[in-house]
JSON list of C-alpha atoms in Angstrom, two decimals:
[
{"chain": "A", "resi": 1, "resn": "MET", "atom": "CA", "xyz": [-123.27, -219.10, -35.29]},
{"chain": "A", "resi": 2, "resn": "LEU", "atom": "CA", "xyz": [-119.77, -219.32, -34.36]},
{"chain": "A", "resi": 3, "resn": "ARG", "atom": "CA", "xyz": [-118.58, -221.03, -37.31]},
{"chain": "A", "resi": 4, "resn": "LYS", "atom": "CA", "xyz": [-120.05, -218.17, -39.42]},
{"chain": "A", "resi": 5, "resn": "ILE", "atom": "CA", "xyz": [-118.45, -215.52, -37.47]},
{"chain": "A", "resi": 6, "resn": "ILE", "atom": "CA", "xyz": [-114.89, -217.15, -37.53]},
{"chain": "A", "resi": 7, "resn": "GLN", "atom": "CA", "xyz": [-115.25, -218.13, -41.48]},
{"chain": "A", "resi": 8, "resn": "TRP", "atom": "CA", "xyz": [-116.47, -214.16, -41.59]},
{"chain": "A", "resi": 9, "resn": "ILE", "atom": "CA", "xyz": [-113.28, -213.06, -39.42]},
{"chain": "A", "resi": 10, "resn": "ILE", "atom": "CA", "xyz": [-111.01, -215.12, -41.69]},
{"chain": "A", "resi": 11, "resn": "PHE", "atom": "CA", "xyz": [-112.24, -214.18, -45.63]},
{"chain": "A", "resi": 12, "resn": "GLY", "atom": "CA", "xyz": [-114.30, -211.56, -44.97]},
{"chain": "A", "resi": 13, "resn": "VAL", "atom": "CA", "xyz": [-111.53, -208.93, -43.08]},
{"chain": "A", "resi": 14, "resn": "VAL", "atom": "CA", "xyz": [-108.01, -210.85, -42.74]},
{"chain": "A", "resi": 15, "resn": "LEU", "atom": "CA", "xyz": [-107.92, -212.04, -46.07]},
{"chain": "A", "resi": 16, "resn": "ALA", "atom": "CA", "xyz": [-109.53, -208.46, -47.26]},
{"chain": "A", "resi": 17, "resn": "ILE", "atom": "CA", "xyz": [-106.69, -206.50, -45.80]},
{"chain": "A", "resi": 18, "resn": "VAL", "atom": "CA", "xyz": [-103.80, -209.04, -47.16]},
{"chain": "A", "resi": 19, "resn": "PRO", "atom": "CA", "xyz": [-103.65, -206.41, -50.21]},
{"chain": "A", "resi": 20, "resn": "LEU", "atom": "CA", "xyz": [-102.38, -203.53, -47.53]},
{"chain": "A", "resi": 21, "resn": "VAL", "atom": "CA", "xyz": [-99.98, -205.78, -45.02]},
{"chain": "A", "resi": 22, "resn": "VAL", "atom": "CA", "xyz": [-98.36, -206.97, -48.56]},
{"chain": "A", "resi": 23, "resn": "ALA", "atom": "CA", "xyz": [-97.81, -203.67, -49.31]},
{"chain": "A", "resi": 24, "resn": "LEU", "atom": "CA", "xyz": [-96.32, -202.39, -46.26]},
{"chain": "A", "resi": 25, "resn": "LEU", "atom": "CA", "xyz": [-94.32, -205.45, -46.34]},
{"chain": "A", "resi": 26, "resn": "ILE", "atom": "CA", "xyz": [-93.27, -204.23, -49.99]},
{"chain": "A", "resi": 27, "resn": "ARG", "atom": "CA", "xyz": [-92.63, -200.35, -48.67]},
{"chain": "A", "resi": 28, "resn": "ALA", "atom": "CA", "xyz": [-90.48, -202.23, -45.44]},
{"chain": "A", "resi": 29, "resn": "THR", "atom": "CA", "xyz": [-87.93, -203.89, -47.94]},
{"chain": "A", "resi": 30, "resn": "ARG", "atom": "CA", "xyz": [-87.72, -200.94, -49.94]},
{"chain": "A", "resi": 31, "resn": "GLY", "atom": "CA", "xyz": [-86.41, -198.86, -47.02]},
{"chain": "A", "resi": 32, "resn": "GLN", "atom": "CA", "xyz": [-89.83, -196.51, -47.73]},
{"chain": "A", "resi": 33, "resn": "SER", "atom": "CA", "xyz": [-92.19, -195.76, -45.15]},
{"chain": "A", "resi": 34, "resn": "THR", "atom": "CA", "xyz": [-94.48, -197.50, -43.65]},
{"chain": "A", "resi": 35, "resn": "GLU", "atom": "CA", "xyz": [-96.26, -195.00, -41.08]},
{"chain": "A", "resi": 36, "resn": "LEU", "atom": "CA", "xyz": [-100.11, -195.73, -41.51]},
{"chain": "A", "resi": 37, "resn": "VAL", "atom": "CA", "xyz": [-100.63, -192.04, -43.72]},
{"chain": "A", "resi": 38, "resn": "ASP", "atom": "CA", "xyz": [-98.59, -193.13, -46.09]},
{"chain": "A", "resi": 39, "resn": "LEU", "atom": "CA", "xyz": [-100.33, -196.82, -46.91]},
{"chain": "A", "resi": 40, "resn": "LEU", "atom": "CA", "xyz": [-103.56, -195.21, -46.63]},
{"chain": "A", "resi": 41, "resn": "ARG", "atom": "CA", "xyz": [-103.27, -191.80, -48.39]},
{"chain": "A", "resi": 42, "resn": "ASN", "atom": "CA", "xyz": [-104.68, -193.56, -51.77]},
{"chain": "A", "resi": 43, "resn": "GLY", "atom": "CA", "xyz": [-107.80, -194.85, -50.26]},
{"chain": "A", "resi": 44, "resn": "GLU", "atom": "CA", "xyz": [-107.15, -198.18, -50.49]},
{"chain": "A", "resi": 45, "resn": "LEU", "atom": "CA", "xyz": [-108.42, -199.18, -47.11]},
{"chain": "A", "resi": 46, "resn": "LEU", "atom": "CA", "xyz": [-111.94, -197.86, -48.81]},
{"chain": "A", "resi": 47, "resn": "LEU", "atom": "CA", "xyz": [-112.13, -200.23, -51.44]},
{"chain": "A", "resi": 48, "resn": "VAL", "atom": "CA", "xyz": [-111.42, -202.99, -48.55]},
{"chain": "A", "resi": 49, "resn": "THR", "atom": "CA", "xyz": [-114.26, -201.52, -46.05]},
{"chain": "A", "resi": 50, "resn": "ALA", "atom": "CA", "xyz": [-116.28, -201.65, -49.64]},
{"chain": "A", "resi": 51, "resn": "GLY", "atom": "CA", "xyz": [-115.71, -205.10, -50.05]},
{"chain": "A", "resi": 52, "resn": "ILE", "atom": "CA", "xyz": [-116.74, -206.14, -46.40]},
{"chain": "A", "resi": 53, "resn": "VAL", "atom": "CA", "xyz": [-119.83, -204.42, -46.20]},
{"chain": "A", "resi": 54, "resn": "GLY", "atom": "CA", "xyz": [-121.14, -205.53, -49.62]},
{"chain": "A", "resi": 55, "resn": "ALA", "atom": "CA", "xyz": [-120.86, -209.02, -48.87]},
{"chain": "A", "resi": 56, "resn": "ALA", "atom": "CA", "xyz": [-122.08, -208.40, -45.13]},
{"chain": "A", "resi": 57, "resn": "ILE", "atom": "CA", "xyz": [-125.44, -207.08, -46.67]},
{"chain": "A", "resi": 58, "resn": "GLY", "atom": "CA", "xyz": [-125.32, -210.00, -49.27]},
{"chain": "A", "resi": 59, "resn": "ASP", "atom": "CA", "xyz": [-125.09, -211.97, -46.23]},
{"chain": "A", "resi": 60, "resn": "LEU", "atom": "CA", "xyz": [-127.90, -210.60, -44.41]},
{"chain": "A", "resi": 61, "resn": "LEU", "atom": "CA", "xyz": [-130.44, -210.16, -47.28]},
{"chain": "A", "resi": 62, "resn": "GLY", "atom": "CA", "xyz": [-129.84, -214.23, -47.82]},
{"chain": "A", "resi": 63, "resn": "GLY", "atom": "CA", "xyz": [-131.00, -214.61, -43.96]},
{"chain": "A", "resi": 64, "resn": "ASN", "atom": "CA", "xyz": [-133.81, -215.14, -41.95]},
{"chain": "A", "resi": 65, "resn": "ARG", "atom": "CA", "xyz": [-136.29, -212.98, -40.83]},
{"chain": "A", "resi": 66, "resn": "THR", "atom": "CA", "xyz": [-135.97, -212.82, -37.17]},
{"chain": "A", "resi": 67, "resn": "GLN", "atom": "CA", "xyz": [-134.30, -209.18, -35.91]},
{"chain": "A", "resi": 68, "resn": "PRO", "atom": "CA", "xyz": [-135.78, -207.08, -38.84]},
{"chain": "A", "resi": 69, "resn": "ILE", "atom": "CA", "xyz": [-135.35, -204.10, -36.83]},
{"chain": "A", "resi": 70, "resn": "PHE", "atom": "CA", "xyz": [-131.65, -204.60, -35.86]},
{"chain": "A", "resi": 71, "resn": "GLU", "atom": "CA", "xyz": [-131.47, -206.45, -39.60]},
{"chain": "A", "resi": 72, "resn": "LEU", "atom": "CA", "xyz": [-132.53, -202.90, -40.55]},
{"chain": "A", "resi": 73, "resn": "PHE", "atom": "CA", "xyz": [-130.08, -200.97, -38.83]},
{"chain": "A", "resi": 74, "resn": "SER", "atom": "CA", "xyz": [-127.05, -202.69, -39.12]},
{"chain": "A", "resi": 75, "resn": "GLY", "atom": "CA", "xyz": [-127.89, -203.66, -43.10]},
{"chain": "A", "resi": 76, "resn": "GLY", "atom": "CA", "xyz": [-128.46, -199.92, -43.09]},
{"chain": "A", "resi": 77, "resn": "ALA", "atom": "CA", "xyz": [-125.61, -198.92, -41.65]},
{"chain": "A", "resi": 78, "resn": "CYS", "atom": "CA", "xyz": [-123.37, -201.27, -44.32]},
{"chain": "A", "resi": 79, "resn": "VAL", "atom": "CA", "xyz": [-125.33, -199.30, -47.43]},
{"chain": "A", "resi": 80, "resn": "LEU", "atom": "CA", "xyz": [-124.27, -196.37, -45.76]},
{"chain": "A", "resi": 81, "resn": "ILE", "atom": "CA", "xyz": [-120.63, -197.00, -45.49]},
{"chain": "A", "resi": 82, "resn": "LEU", "atom": "CA", "xyz": [-120.05, -199.25, -48.48]},
{"chain": "A", "resi": 83, "resn": "VAL", "atom": "CA", "xyz": [-121.74, -195.86, -50.54]},
{"chain": "A", "resi": 84, "resn": "VAL", "atom": "CA", "xyz": [-119.65, -192.81, -48.49]},
{"chain": "A", "resi": 85, "resn": "SER", "atom": "CA", "xyz": [-116.78, -195.54, -49.16]},
{"chain": "A", "resi": 86, "resn": "SER", "atom": "CA", "xyz": [-117.25, -195.94, -52.63]},
{"chain": "A", "resi": 87, "resn": "ILE", "atom": "CA", "xyz": [-117.51, -191.91, -53.23]},
{"chain": "A", "resi": 88, "resn": "LEU", "atom": "CA", "xyz": [-114.69, -190.78, -51.15]},
{"chain": "A", "resi": 89, "resn": "TYR", "atom": "CA", "xyz": [-112.82, -193.38, -53.12]},
{"chain": "A", "resi": 90, "resn": "ALA", "atom": "CA", "xyz": [-113.93, -192.20, -56.68]},
{"chain": "A", "resi": 91, "resn": "ASP", "atom": "CA", "xyz": [-112.97, -188.77, -55.41]},
{"chain": "A", "resi": 92, "resn": "VAL", "atom": "CA", "xyz": [-109.13, -189.26, -53.77]},
{"chain": "A", "resi": 93, "resn": "SER", "atom": "CA", "xyz": [-108.62, -191.42, -56.69]},
{"chain": "A", "resi": 94, "resn": "ALA", "atom": "CA", "xyz": [-109.52, -188.70, -59.55]},
{"chain": "A", "resi": 95, "resn": "ALA", "atom": "CA", "xyz": [-107.73, -186.24, -57.13]},
{"chain": "A", "resi": 96, "resn": "HIS", "atom": "CA", "xyz": [-104.40, -188.06, -57.24]},
{"chain": "A", "resi": 97, "resn": "ALA", "atom": "CA", "xyz": [-105.22, -188.28, -61.15]},
{"chain": "A", "resi": 98, "resn": "SER", "atom": "CA", "xyz": [-105.13, -185.15, -61.90]},
{"chain": "A", "resi": 99, "resn": "GLN", "atom": "CA", "xyz": [-103.21, -184.16, -59.54]},
{"chain": "A", "resi": 100, "resn": "GLN", "atom": "CA", "xyz": [-104.86, -181.90, -57.40]},
{"chain": "A", "resi": 101, "resn": "THR", "atom": "CA", "xyz": [-103.93, -181.87, -53.53]},
{"chain": "A", "resi": 102, "resn": "VAL", "atom": "CA", "xyz": [-105.94, -183.47, -50.80]},
{"chain": "A", "resi": 103, "resn": "ASN", "atom": "CA", "xyz": [-105.83, -183.28, -47.16]},
{"chain": "A", "resi": 104, "resn": "ILE", "atom": "CA", "xyz": [-104.43, -186.98, -46.43]},
{"chain": "A", "resi": 105, "resn": "ALA", "atom": "CA", "xyz": [-105.00, -186.99, -42.75]},
{"chain": "A", "resi": 106, "resn": "VAL", "atom": "CA", "xyz": [-108.75, -186.47, -43.64]},
{"chain": "A", "resi": 107, "resn": "ILE", "atom": "CA", "xyz": [-108.60, -189.55, -46.27]},
{"chain": "A", "resi": 108, "resn": "GLU", "atom": "CA", "xyz": [-106.57, -191.59, -43.51]},
{"chain": "A", "resi": 109, "resn": "ARG", "atom": "CA", "xyz": [-109.16, -190.81, -40.56]},
{"chain": "A", "resi": 110, "resn": "SER", "atom": "CA", "xyz": [-112.24, -191.22, -42.52]},
{"chain": "A", "resi": 111, "resn": "SER", "atom": "CA", "xyz": [-110.94, -194.34, -43.67]},
{"chain": "A", "resi": 112, "resn": "LEU", "atom": "CA", "xyz": [-110.04, -195.52, -40.10]},
{"chain": "A", "resi": 113, "resn": "TRP", "atom": "CA", "xyz": [-113.70, -194.58, -39.44]},
{"chain": "A", "resi": 114, "resn": "LEU", "atom": "CA", "xyz": [-114.99, -195.89, -42.18]},
{"chain": "A", "resi": 115, "resn": "PHE", "atom": "CA", "xyz": [-113.07, -199.44, -41.51]},
{"chain": "A", "resi": 116, "resn": "SER", "atom": "CA", "xyz": [-113.94, -199.98, -38.30]},
{"chain": "A", "resi": 117, "resn": "GLY", "atom": "CA", "xyz": [-117.84, -198.85, -39.05]},
{"chain": "A", "resi": 118, "resn": "GLY", "atom": "CA", "xyz": [-117.85, -201.44, -41.15]},
{"chain": "A", "resi": 119, "resn": "VAL", "atom": "CA", "xyz": [-116.06, -203.98, -39.60]},
{"chain": "A", "resi": 120, "resn": "VAL", "atom": "CA", "xyz": [-118.96, -203.44, -36.72]},
{"chain": "A", "resi": 121, "resn": "SER", "atom": "CA", "xyz": [-121.88, -203.32, -38.61]},
{"chain": "A", "resi": 122, "resn": "SER", "atom": "CA", "xyz": [-120.44, -206.24, -40.96]},
{"chain": "A", "resi": 123, "resn": "PHE", "atom": "CA", "xyz": [-119.76, -207.87, -38.03]},
{"chain": "A", "resi": 124, "resn": "PHE", "atom": "CA", "xyz": [-123.94, -207.33, -36.57]},
{"chain": "A", "resi": 125, "resn": "CYS", "atom": "CA", "xyz": [-125.02, -208.06, -40.46]},
{"chain": "A", "resi": 126, "resn": "VAL", "atom": "CA", "xyz": [-123.09, -211.58, -40.21]},
{"chain": "A", "resi": 127, "resn": "VAL", "atom": "CA", "xyz": [-124.76, -212.41, -36.72]},
{"chain": "A", "resi": 128, "resn": "PHE", "atom": "CA", "xyz": [-128.20, -211.19, -37.91]},
{"chain": "A", "resi": 129, "resn": "SER", "atom": "CA", "xyz": [-128.15, -213.92, -40.41]},
{"chain": "A", "resi": 130, "resn": "GLU", "atom": "CA", "xyz": [-127.61, -216.26, -38.78]},
{"chain": "A", "resi": 131, "resn": "LEU", "atom": "CA", "xyz": [-130.33, -216.42, -35.93]}
]
């Protein structure tokens, strides 16, 4: 199980945020703001979150059913986070495309909360898929 958790951390979480880290480095090399709000304003972390929880749902569905109640909670949390992240990203993207004003602070907070919840629930999906 430890191997699966390490694999998930490296390939499921760390590699998923590489595009955001690269975007931060590119902004820094161009002398642009590297504040978190500037990095999250377009909702990219929501896409990363959707990818992480989507993969975890796949892991959970392919595993044994040794802890069905806990699997339902962690899998259900992942599905909920996937749906909310996807809808919020679509809304933020559409708002930017139509040049509507959005509350950047809400996007930043929502992205961080959904990402945090997604990482935690994904972790449990991976753990329960290995039990």
